[in-house]
Amino acid sequence: MKRPGGFDGAPEPRRGADSQGSGSARGGREPGRGGSGSESDALDRSRGDGRGAGAAQAGLDRLLRRFGGSEPRAPREEAEAEVAPTIDLSEVRRAREWGSDDDVPEAGSGEDGPGGGGSEEGPGADADVPGVPPAGGATSGALEARPRGLGALAPRRRASAEDPVRAAEREVRDATRRRRARERREQRRFSAQARRRRRNWLIAAGVVGGLVVFVAVGVLTPLMAVREVRVEGAALVNAEEVAGTLQRFDGVPLALVDDREVHEALEPFPLIQRYAIERIPPHTLLVRIEERVPVVSLERGGAFELYDPAGVLLGRSDAPPEGVPQGGDGLADVSSESFRAAAEVLRDMPAELRAQVSTASATSPQNVRFVLTSGVEVLWGDAAKSQEKAVVLATMLRALADRPVTVIDVSSSEAPVFR
C-alpha cells in the first residue's frame, strides 16, 4: 500500500538507492548472518516514516493558520525526531465491531497480532492506512472508531428488538397480565354480589326469627295476656253483663283466645245480631256488637212482644213501645211470608220514617200497608225497591204537608199517586 506524501505536496522520498543497496547487501549476506539485514531494513523504514510525518505536520500547520488561526505545531525537527506509531487495521475493525476499548487489545501489546509477536516487524507494522495521519494518530483513530462501532451495533439491536419471537412472548405476557387483572375484577364483583345476597338472606332470616320470637312470647308467656274486656255498640243490651260474661278469658294470652268460646259466651244475648272480636296488644280484648232492631210489636196476653225482621223475640213490654209499629192483619204469625215481607220493608226504612209508622199490615207479600201517626194510609206493595219507595214517600210527605191527603200510593215508585 502506498503511503501518502503529505499536505505540502512534497515528493515522496525515493527509496530506490537504499533498496538497491540494501538488496545488494542482502544479496551478499551469508546465510548465517541474517540478523544484520533485518536491522538495516528497520532503520530504513523508520527514516522514511520520519520524513513522511514531517511533511504531514507541515501541511497541517498551514491549514490551521489559514482557517483556524491556531498556533503551529512543533517544528519539523521534533516531529522527525519521533517515529510515528502505526495502527493495525484488524484492531480498528475489532473496535468498530465490539464498540468498546475494554476488550480490544492495544497496539503493540502482542495480543492477537497477526505477526505473532507484537514487534514492529510484523505485517501490521508495515501496513499503510489511507487517510490516517501516521503521526500521533494511533490512539485518536482507535477512539474515533468507537462511535462508529456503537453505531454499527444499532442495526443489530433493532433486529433483536424486532425479533418476532420476543414480540410474541411480550404480547403473551401482556395478555396474561390483562387476563389476570380481568379475573381479579370479576372475582371482586362476584364476591360483592355473594356478600350482598348473604346479607339479604341474613336480614330476612333475622326478620323471620324476630317474628317467631314475638309470636312465641305472645303465645307461650303471660306478657300479652287479657287484662281488659271492652264492649262497643250496645244500646238495648247491657254492656256490663256482656263484659262480665267475657271475664272467663282473663289471663289467657291474646293469641289463644278462641272465637268459638266467645260465640258461646254471647249466645244467651238475643239482641246481639252479629259481633266482631279485636285483640289489641298488650292486654285488651275488644268486642264490637250489632244489636237486633225490633221492627214489629205484637200484642199477646195483655203484653207487647218485640220482634226483629227474622222473627226473633227480643223482649216484652206492658205498654206499647215507642218507635215500634204495631202489627195488624196478617202479621200474627211470625213465620208467614206476609210477616217476613212487612218486617223487611220496615227494616229498610230510614229510622226517621219508621218512627212515623203507627201500624203495619200485610194480607199478602205483595200487599203491604202502613198507617202513619198523622192518619195517612200508605199503599206500599211488595218489598222490592223499598229504599227507592222510602225516598218517594218522604218527598211526597214534605210536599203535601199543607194539603188534606188521606192516601198515598207508592207501589209504583215511578208514578206515585195520592188522594
Coordinates of C-alpha atoms in Angstrom, one line a residue:
M1 CA 0.0 0.0 0.0
K2 CA 1.3 3.4 -0.9
R3 CA 1.8 6.0 1.9
P4 CA 0.5 9.5 1.0
G5 CA 3.1 12.2 0.6
G6 CA 1.5 14.8 2.9
F7 CA -0.4 18.1 2.5
D8 CA 2.6 20.1 1.4
G9 CA 2.9 18.3 -1.9
A10 CA 6.5 17.3 -1.2
P11 CA 7.6 14.4 -3.4
E12 CA 7.6 11.0 -1.9
P13 CA 11.1 10.1 -0.8
R14 CA 13.0 8.0 -3.2
R15 CA 14.0 4.7 -1.7
G16 CA 15.4 3.1 -4.9
A17 CA 19.0 3.5 -4.0
D18 CA 18.5 2.4 -0.5
S19 CA 16.5 -0.5 -1.7
Q20 CA 19.2 -1.4 -4.2
G21 CA 21.9 -1.0 -1.6
S22 CA 20.1 -3.0 0.9
G23 CA 19.3 -5.5 -1.8
S24 CA 22.9 -5.9 -2.7
A25 CA 23.8 -6.1 0.9
R26 CA 21.2 -8.7 1.5
G27 CA 22.4 -10.5 -1.6
G28 CA 25.9 -10.5 -0.3
R29 CA 25.0 -11.8 3.1
E30 CA 25.8 -15.2 4.3
P31 CA 23.0 -17.4 5.4
G32 CA 24.2 -17.4 8.9
R33 CA 24.2 -13.6 9.3
G34 CA 20.6 -12.7 8.6
G35 CA 20.1 -10.6 11.7
S36 CA 22.1 -7.6 10.5
G37 CA 20.0 -7.4 7.4
S38 CA 16.8 -7.1 9.4
E39 CA 18.2 -4.3 11.5
S40 CA 19.1 -2.3 8.4
D41 CA 15.7 -2.7 6.9
A42 CA 14.0 -1.5 10.1
L43 CA 16.3 1.6 10.1
D44 CA 15.4 2.5 6.5
R45 CA 11.7 2.2 7.3
S46 CA 12.0 4.4 10.4
R47 CA 13.8 7.1 8.4
G48 CA 11.1 7.1 5.7
D49 CA 8.4 7.3 8.3
G50 CA 10.0 10.2 9.9
R51 CA 10.2 12.2 6.7
G52 CA 6.6 11.4 5.9
A53 CA 5.4 12.5 9.3
G54 CA 7.3 15.8 9.0
A55 CA 5.7 16.6 5.6
A56 CA 2.2 15.8 7.0
Q57 CA 2.8 18.0 10.0
A58 CA 3.9 21.0 7.9
G59 CA 0.8 20.7 5.7
L60 CA -1.5 20.5 8.8
D61 CA 0.2 23.7 10.2
R62 CA -0.5 25.7 7.0
L63 CA -4.2 24.6 7.0
L64 CA -4.6 25.6 10.7
R65 CA -3.1 29.0 10.1
R66 CA -5.4 29.6 7.1
F67 CA -8.7 28.6 8.6
G68 CA -8.5 28.5 12.3
G69 CA -5.6 30.8 13.2
S70 CA -4.2 28.2 15.6
E71 CA -0.7 28.1 16.7
P72 CA 1.6 25.9 14.6
R73 CA 2.6 22.6 15.9
A74 CA 6.1 21.5 16.9
P75 CA 8.9 22.1 14.4
R76 CA 9.6 19.5 11.8
E77 CA 12.8 18.6 13.6
E78 CA 10.9 17.5 16.7
A79 CA 8.4 15.6 14.5
E80 CA 11.2 14.0 12.6
A81 CA 12.9 13.0 15.9
E82 CA 9.9 10.9 16.8
V83 CA 8.9 7.8 14.9
A84 CA 5.1 7.8 14.4
P85 CA 3.4 4.6 15.6
T86 CA 1.3 2.6 13.2
I87 CA -2.1 1.1 13.8
D88 CA -3.3 -2.3 12.8
L89 CA -6.4 -2.5 10.6
S90 CA -7.5 -5.5 12.5
E91 CA -7.6 -3.5 15.7
V92 CA -9.7 -0.8 14.1
R93 CA -12.1 -3.5 12.7
R94 CA -12.4 -5.1 16.1
A95 CA -13.0 -1.7 17.7
R96 CA -15.8 -1.0 15.3
E97 CA -17.4 -4.4 15.8
W98 CA -17.1 -4.5 19.6
G99 CA -17.8 -0.8 20.2
S100 CA -15.7 -0.7 23.4
D101 CA -12.0 -0.2 24.3
D102 CA -12.1 -2.6 27.2
D103 CA -11.9 -5.8 25.2
V104 CA -9.9 -4.5 22.3
P105 CA -6.1 -5.2 22.6
E106 CA -3.9 -2.2 22.4
A107 CA -1.4 -1.7 19.5
G108 CA 1.9 -3.4 20.1
S109 CA 0.6 -5.4 23.1
G110 CA 1.2 -8.6 21.4
E111 CA -2.3 -9.9 21.8
D112 CA -3.9 -11.4 18.7
G113 CA -1.3 -9.8 16.5
P114 CA -1.2 -11.3 13.0
G115 CA 2.6 -11.4 13.2
G116 CA 2.5 -13.4 16.4
G117 CA 5.0 -11.2 18.4
G118 CA 3.7 -7.6 18.6
S119 CA 7.0 -6.3 17.2
E120 CA 7.4 -3.6 14.6
E121 CA 8.5 -6.1 12.0
G122 CA 5.0 -7.8 11.8
P123 CA 2.8 -7.2 8.8
G124 CA 0.7 -4.8 10.8
A125 CA 3.6 -2.5 11.4
D126 CA 4.3 -2.1 7.7
A127 CA 0.6 -1.6 6.7
D128 CA -0.2 1.9 5.5
V129 CA -3.7 3.3 6.4
P130 CA -5.0 5.6 3.7
G131 CA -6.3 8.9 5.0
V132 CA -5.0 8.4 8.6
P133 CA -2.0 10.6 9.5
P134 CA 0.8 8.5 10.8
A135 CA 2.0 10.9 13.5
G136 CA 0.3 10.9 16.8
G137 CA -2.9 9.4 15.4
A138 CA -3.0 5.8 16.6
T139 CA -4.8 6.3 19.8
S140 CA -7.2 9.0 18.5
G141 CA -8.0 6.9 15.4
A142 CA -8.9 4.0 17.7
L143 CA -11.1 6.2 19.8
E144 CA -12.7 7.7 16.7
A145 CA -13.6 4.2 15.6
R146 CA -15.6 3.6 18.8
P147 CA -18.7 5.7 17.9
R148 CA -18.8 4.1 14.6
G149 CA -18.6 0.7 16.3
L150 CA -21.5 1.7 18.6
G151 CA -23.5 2.9 15.5
A152 CA -22.7 -0.5 13.8
L153 CA -24.4 -2.2 16.8
A154 CA -27.6 -0.2 16.3
P155 CA -29.0 -2.3 13.4
R156 CA -28.2 -5.5 15.4
R157 CA -30.1 -4.1 18.4
R158 CA -33.0 -3.1 16.2
A159 CA -33.0 -6.6 14.8
S160 CA -33.1 -8.1 18.2
A161 CA -35.9 -5.6 19.3
E162 CA -37.9 -6.6 16.3
D163 CA -37.5 -10.3 16.8
P164 CA -40.9 -11.8 16.2
V165 CA -40.4 -14.4 18.9
R166 CA -39.6 -11.8 21.5
A167 CA -42.5 -9.7 20.4
A168 CA -44.9 -12.7 20.6
E169 CA -43.6 -13.5 24.1
R170 CA -44.1 -9.9 25.1
E171 CA -47.7 -9.9 23.8
V172 CA -48.3 -13.2 25.6
R173 CA -47.1 -11.6 28.9
D174 CA -49.2 -8.5 28.3
A175 CA -52.3 -10.7 27.6
T176 CA -51.7 -12.8 30.7
R177 CA -51.5 -9.7 32.8
R178 CA -54.7 -8.3 31.4
R179 CA -56.4 -11.6 31.8
R180 CA -55.3 -11.8 35.5
A181 CA -56.5 -8.2 36.1
R182 CA -59.9 -9.0 34.5
E183 CA -60.2 -12.2 36.6
R184 CA -59.4 -10.2 39.7
R185 CA -62.1 -7.6 38.8
E186 CA -64.6 -10.4 38.1
Q187 CA -63.8 -12.2 41.3
R188 CA -64.3 -9.0 43.3
R189 CA -67.6 -8.3 41.6
F190 CA -68.9 -11.8 42.1
S191 CA -67.7 -11.8 45.7
A192 CA -69.5 -8.5 46.3
Q193 CA -72.7 -10.0 44.8
A194 CA -72.3 -13.0 47.0
R195 CA -71.8 -10.8 50.1
R196 CA -74.9 -8.8 49.1
R197 CA -77.0 -11.9 48.7
R198 CA -75.7 -13.3 52.0
R199 CA -76.6 -10.0 53.7
N200 CA -80.1 -10.0 52.3
W201 CA -80.6 -13.6 53.4
L202 CA -79.3 -12.7 56.9
I203 CA -81.7 -9.7 57.1
A204 CA -84.7 -11.9 56.0
A205 CA -83.7 -14.6 58.5
G206 CA -83.4 -12.0 61.2
V207 CA -86.9 -10.6 60.5
V208 CA -88.5 -14.0 60.4
G209 CA -86.7 -15.0 63.6
G210 CA -87.9 -11.8 65.3
L211 CA -91.5 -12.5 64.3
V212 CA -91.2 -16.1 65.5
V213 CA -89.8 -14.9 68.9
F214 CA -92.6 -12.3 69.1
V215 CA -95.3 -14.8 68.4
A216 CA -93.7 -17.3 70.8
V217 CA -93.6 -14.6 73.6
G218 CA -97.2 -13.7 72.9
V219 CA -98.5 -17.2 72.8
L220 CA -96.4 -19.0 75.5
T221 CA -95.9 -16.3 78.0
P222 CA -98.4 -14.1 80.0
L223 CA -96.7 -10.9 78.9
M224 CA -99.6 -10.4 76.4
A225 CA -102.5 -11.9 78.3
V226 CA -106.0 -10.5 78.5
R227 CA -106.4 -7.9 81.3
E228 CA -109.3 -5.8 80.0
V229 CA -112.5 -6.5 78.1
R230 CA -114.3 -3.7 76.2
V231 CA -117.8 -3.8 74.6
E232 CA -118.9 -1.3 71.9
G233 CA -122.2 -0.8 70.1
A234 CA -124.5 -1.8 72.9
A235 CA -127.8 0.1 73.2
L236 CA -130.5 -2.3 74.1
V237 CA -128.1 -4.9 75.5
N238 CA -126.5 -4.3 78.9
A239 CA -122.7 -3.8 78.2
E240 CA -121.7 -4.7 81.7
E241 CA -123.4 -8.0 81.5
V242 CA -121.6 -8.8 78.2
A243 CA -118.2 -7.8 79.7
G244 CA -118.8 -9.9 82.8
T245 CA -119.6 -12.9 80.6
L246 CA -116.2 -12.4 78.8
Q247 CA -114.2 -12.3 82.0
R248 CA -113.5 -16.0 81.6
F249 CA -110.7 -15.1 79.2
D250 CA -108.9 -13.1 81.8
G251 CA -105.2 -14.1 81.9
V252 CA -105.4 -16.0 78.6
P253 CA -102.8 -14.9 76.0
L254 CA -104.5 -12.8 73.3
A255 CA -103.3 -15.2 70.6
L256 CA -105.0 -18.1 72.3
V257 CA -108.5 -16.5 72.7
D258 CA -110.8 -18.9 70.8
D259 CA -113.6 -17.3 68.7
R260 CA -115.9 -20.3 69.3
E261 CA -115.7 -19.8 73.0
V262 CA -116.5 -16.1 72.5
H263 CA -119.6 -17.1 70.4
E264 CA -120.8 -19.5 73.2
A265 CA -120.4 -16.7 75.7
L266 CA -122.5 -14.2 73.7
E267 CA -125.2 -16.7 72.6
P268 CA -127.5 -16.0 75.6
F269 CA -128.0 -12.4 74.4
P270 CA -130.7 -12.5 71.7
L271 CA -130.4 -8.8 71.0
I272 CA -126.9 -9.3 69.6
Q273 CA -127.3 -9.9 65.9
R274 CA -123.6 -10.1 65.0
Y275 CA -120.3 -9.3 66.7
A276 CA -116.6 -8.9 65.9
I277 CA -113.5 -9.5 68.1
E278 CA -110.4 -7.4 68.0
R279 CA -107.2 -8.2 70.0
I280 CA -105.3 -5.1 71.0
P281 CA -101.9 -5.8 72.5
P282 CA -100.8 -6.0 75.1
H283 CA -103.8 -6.8 77.3
T284 CA -107.1 -5.6 75.7
L285 CA -109.9 -7.7 74.2
L286 CA -112.4 -5.6 72.2
V287 CA -115.9 -6.9 71.2
R288 CA -118.0 -4.8 68.8
I289 CA -121.6 -5.9 68.6
E290 CA -124.5 -5.1 66.3
E291 CA -127.9 -5.3 68.0
R292 CA -131.1 -6.6 66.6
V293 CA -133.6 -3.9 65.8
P294 CA -137.3 -4.5 66.8
V295 CA -139.5 -3.6 63.8
V296 CA -142.9 -5.0 64.9
S297 CA -144.6 -5.4 68.3
L298 CA -147.4 -7.9 68.6
E299 CA -150.0 -7.8 71.5
R300 CA -150.3 -11.2 73.2
G301 CA -152.0 -11.8 76.5
G302 CA -152.1 -8.2 77.6
A303 CA -148.3 -7.7 76.8
F304 CA -146.5 -6.4 73.8
E305 CA -143.8 -8.7 72.3
L306 CA -140.9 -7.2 70.2
Y307 CA -139.7 -9.0 67.1
D308 CA -137.0 -8.3 64.6
P309 CA -137.1 -8.9 60.8
A310 CA -136.1 -12.5 61.4
G311 CA -139.0 -13.1 63.8
V312 CA -136.7 -13.4 66.8
L313 CA -138.4 -12.4 70.1
L314 CA -136.4 -9.6 71.5
G315 CA -138.4 -8.8 74.6
R316 CA -141.8 -8.0 76.2
S317 CA -143.3 -4.8 77.4
D318 CA -146.5 -4.0 79.2
A319 CA -147.1 -0.7 77.3
P320 CA -146.8 -0.2 73.6
P321 CA -143.2 0.5 72.8
E322 CA -142.4 3.9 71.4
G323 CA -141.0 4.0 67.8
V324 CA -142.0 0.4 67.1
P325 CA -145.0 -0.2 64.8
Q326 CA -147.8 -2.5 66.0
G327 CA -148.6 -5.5 63.9
G328 CA -152.1 -5.7 62.4
D329 CA -153.8 -8.1 60.0
G330 CA -151.7 -10.9 58.6
L331 CA -148.7 -10.4 61.0
A332 CA -149.8 -12.6 63.9
D333 CA -147.8 -15.5 62.5
V334 CA -144.2 -14.5 62.6
S335 CA -143.2 -17.4 60.3
S336 CA -145.6 -16.4 57.5
E337 CA -144.5 -14.7 54.2
S338 CA -146.6 -11.7 54.9
F339 CA -144.8 -11.1 58.2
R340 CA -141.4 -11.6 56.6
A341 CA -142.3 -9.1 53.8
A342 CA -143.6 -6.4 56.1
A343 CA -140.7 -6.8 58.5
E344 CA -138.2 -6.5 55.6
V345 CA -139.9 -3.2 54.4
L346 CA -139.7 -1.8 58.0
R347 CA -136.1 -2.8 58.3
D348 CA -135.1 -1.0 55.1
M349 CA -136.9 2.2 56.0
P350 CA -134.9 5.1 57.5
A351 CA -135.3 5.4 61.3
E352 CA -137.0 8.8 61.0
L353 CA -139.7 7.4 58.6
R354 CA -140.1 4.2 60.6
A355 CA -140.8 6.3 63.7
Q356 CA -143.8 7.8 61.9
V357 CA -145.5 4.4 61.2
S358 CA -148.2 3.6 63.7
T359 CA -149.4 0.2 62.4
A360 CA -148.4 -2.3 59.7
S361 CA -150.4 -5.0 58.0
A362 CA -150.0 -7.3 55.1
T363 CA -152.7 -9.5 53.6
S364 CA -150.1 -10.9 51.2
P365 CA -146.4 -10.4 50.4
Q366 CA -147.5 -8.1 47.5
N367 CA -149.9 -6.0 49.6
V368 CA -148.1 -4.3 52.4
R369 CA -149.8 -1.3 54.0
F370 CA -148.9 1.2 56.7
V371 CA -150.8 3.8 58.7
L372 CA -148.9 6.9 59.7
T373 CA -149.3 8.7 63.0
S374 CA -150.9 11.5 61.0
G375 CA -153.6 9.2 59.8
V376 CA -152.4 9.0 56.2
E377 CA -152.6 5.4 54.7
V378 CA -149.6 4.3 52.6
L379 CA -150.0 1.6 50.0
W380 CA -146.6 0.1 49.7
G381 CA -147.0 -3.0 47.6
D382 CA -144.2 -5.7 47.7
A383 CA -140.8 -5.5 49.3
A384 CA -139.0 -4.7 46.0
K385 CA -137.4 -1.3 45.7
S386 CA -138.1 -0.5 49.3
Q387 CA -135.3 2.2 49.6
E388 CA -136.5 4.0 46.5
K389 CA -140.1 3.9 47.7
A390 CA -139.0 5.3 51.0
V391 CA -137.4 8.3 49.3
V392 CA -140.5 9.0 47.2
L393 CA -142.7 8.7 50.3
A394 CA -140.6 11.2 52.3
T395 CA -140.6 13.6 49.4
M396 CA -144.4 13.5 49.0
L397 CA -145.0 14.0 52.7
R398 CA -143.0 17.1 52.7
A399 CA -144.7 18.4 49.5
L400 CA -148.2 17.6 50.7
A401 CA -147.9 18.7 54.3
D402 CA -150.3 21.6 53.8
R403 CA -152.9 19.6 51.8
P404 CA -155.6 17.3 53.1
V405 CA -154.2 13.9 51.9
T406 CA -155.6 10.6 53.1
V407 CA -154.0 8.0 50.9
I408 CA -150.5 7.9 49.2
D409 CA -149.8 5.0 46.8
V410 CA -146.1 4.3 46.2
S411 CA -146.4 0.8 45.0
S412 CA -145.1 2.1 41.6
S413 CA -142.2 4.3 42.6
E414 CA -142.1 5.8 39.1
A415 CA -145.7 7.1 39.2
P416 CA -146.8 7.7 42.8
V417 CA -150.5 8.6 43.5
F418 CA -152.1 10.5 46.3
R419 CA -155.8 11.5 47.1

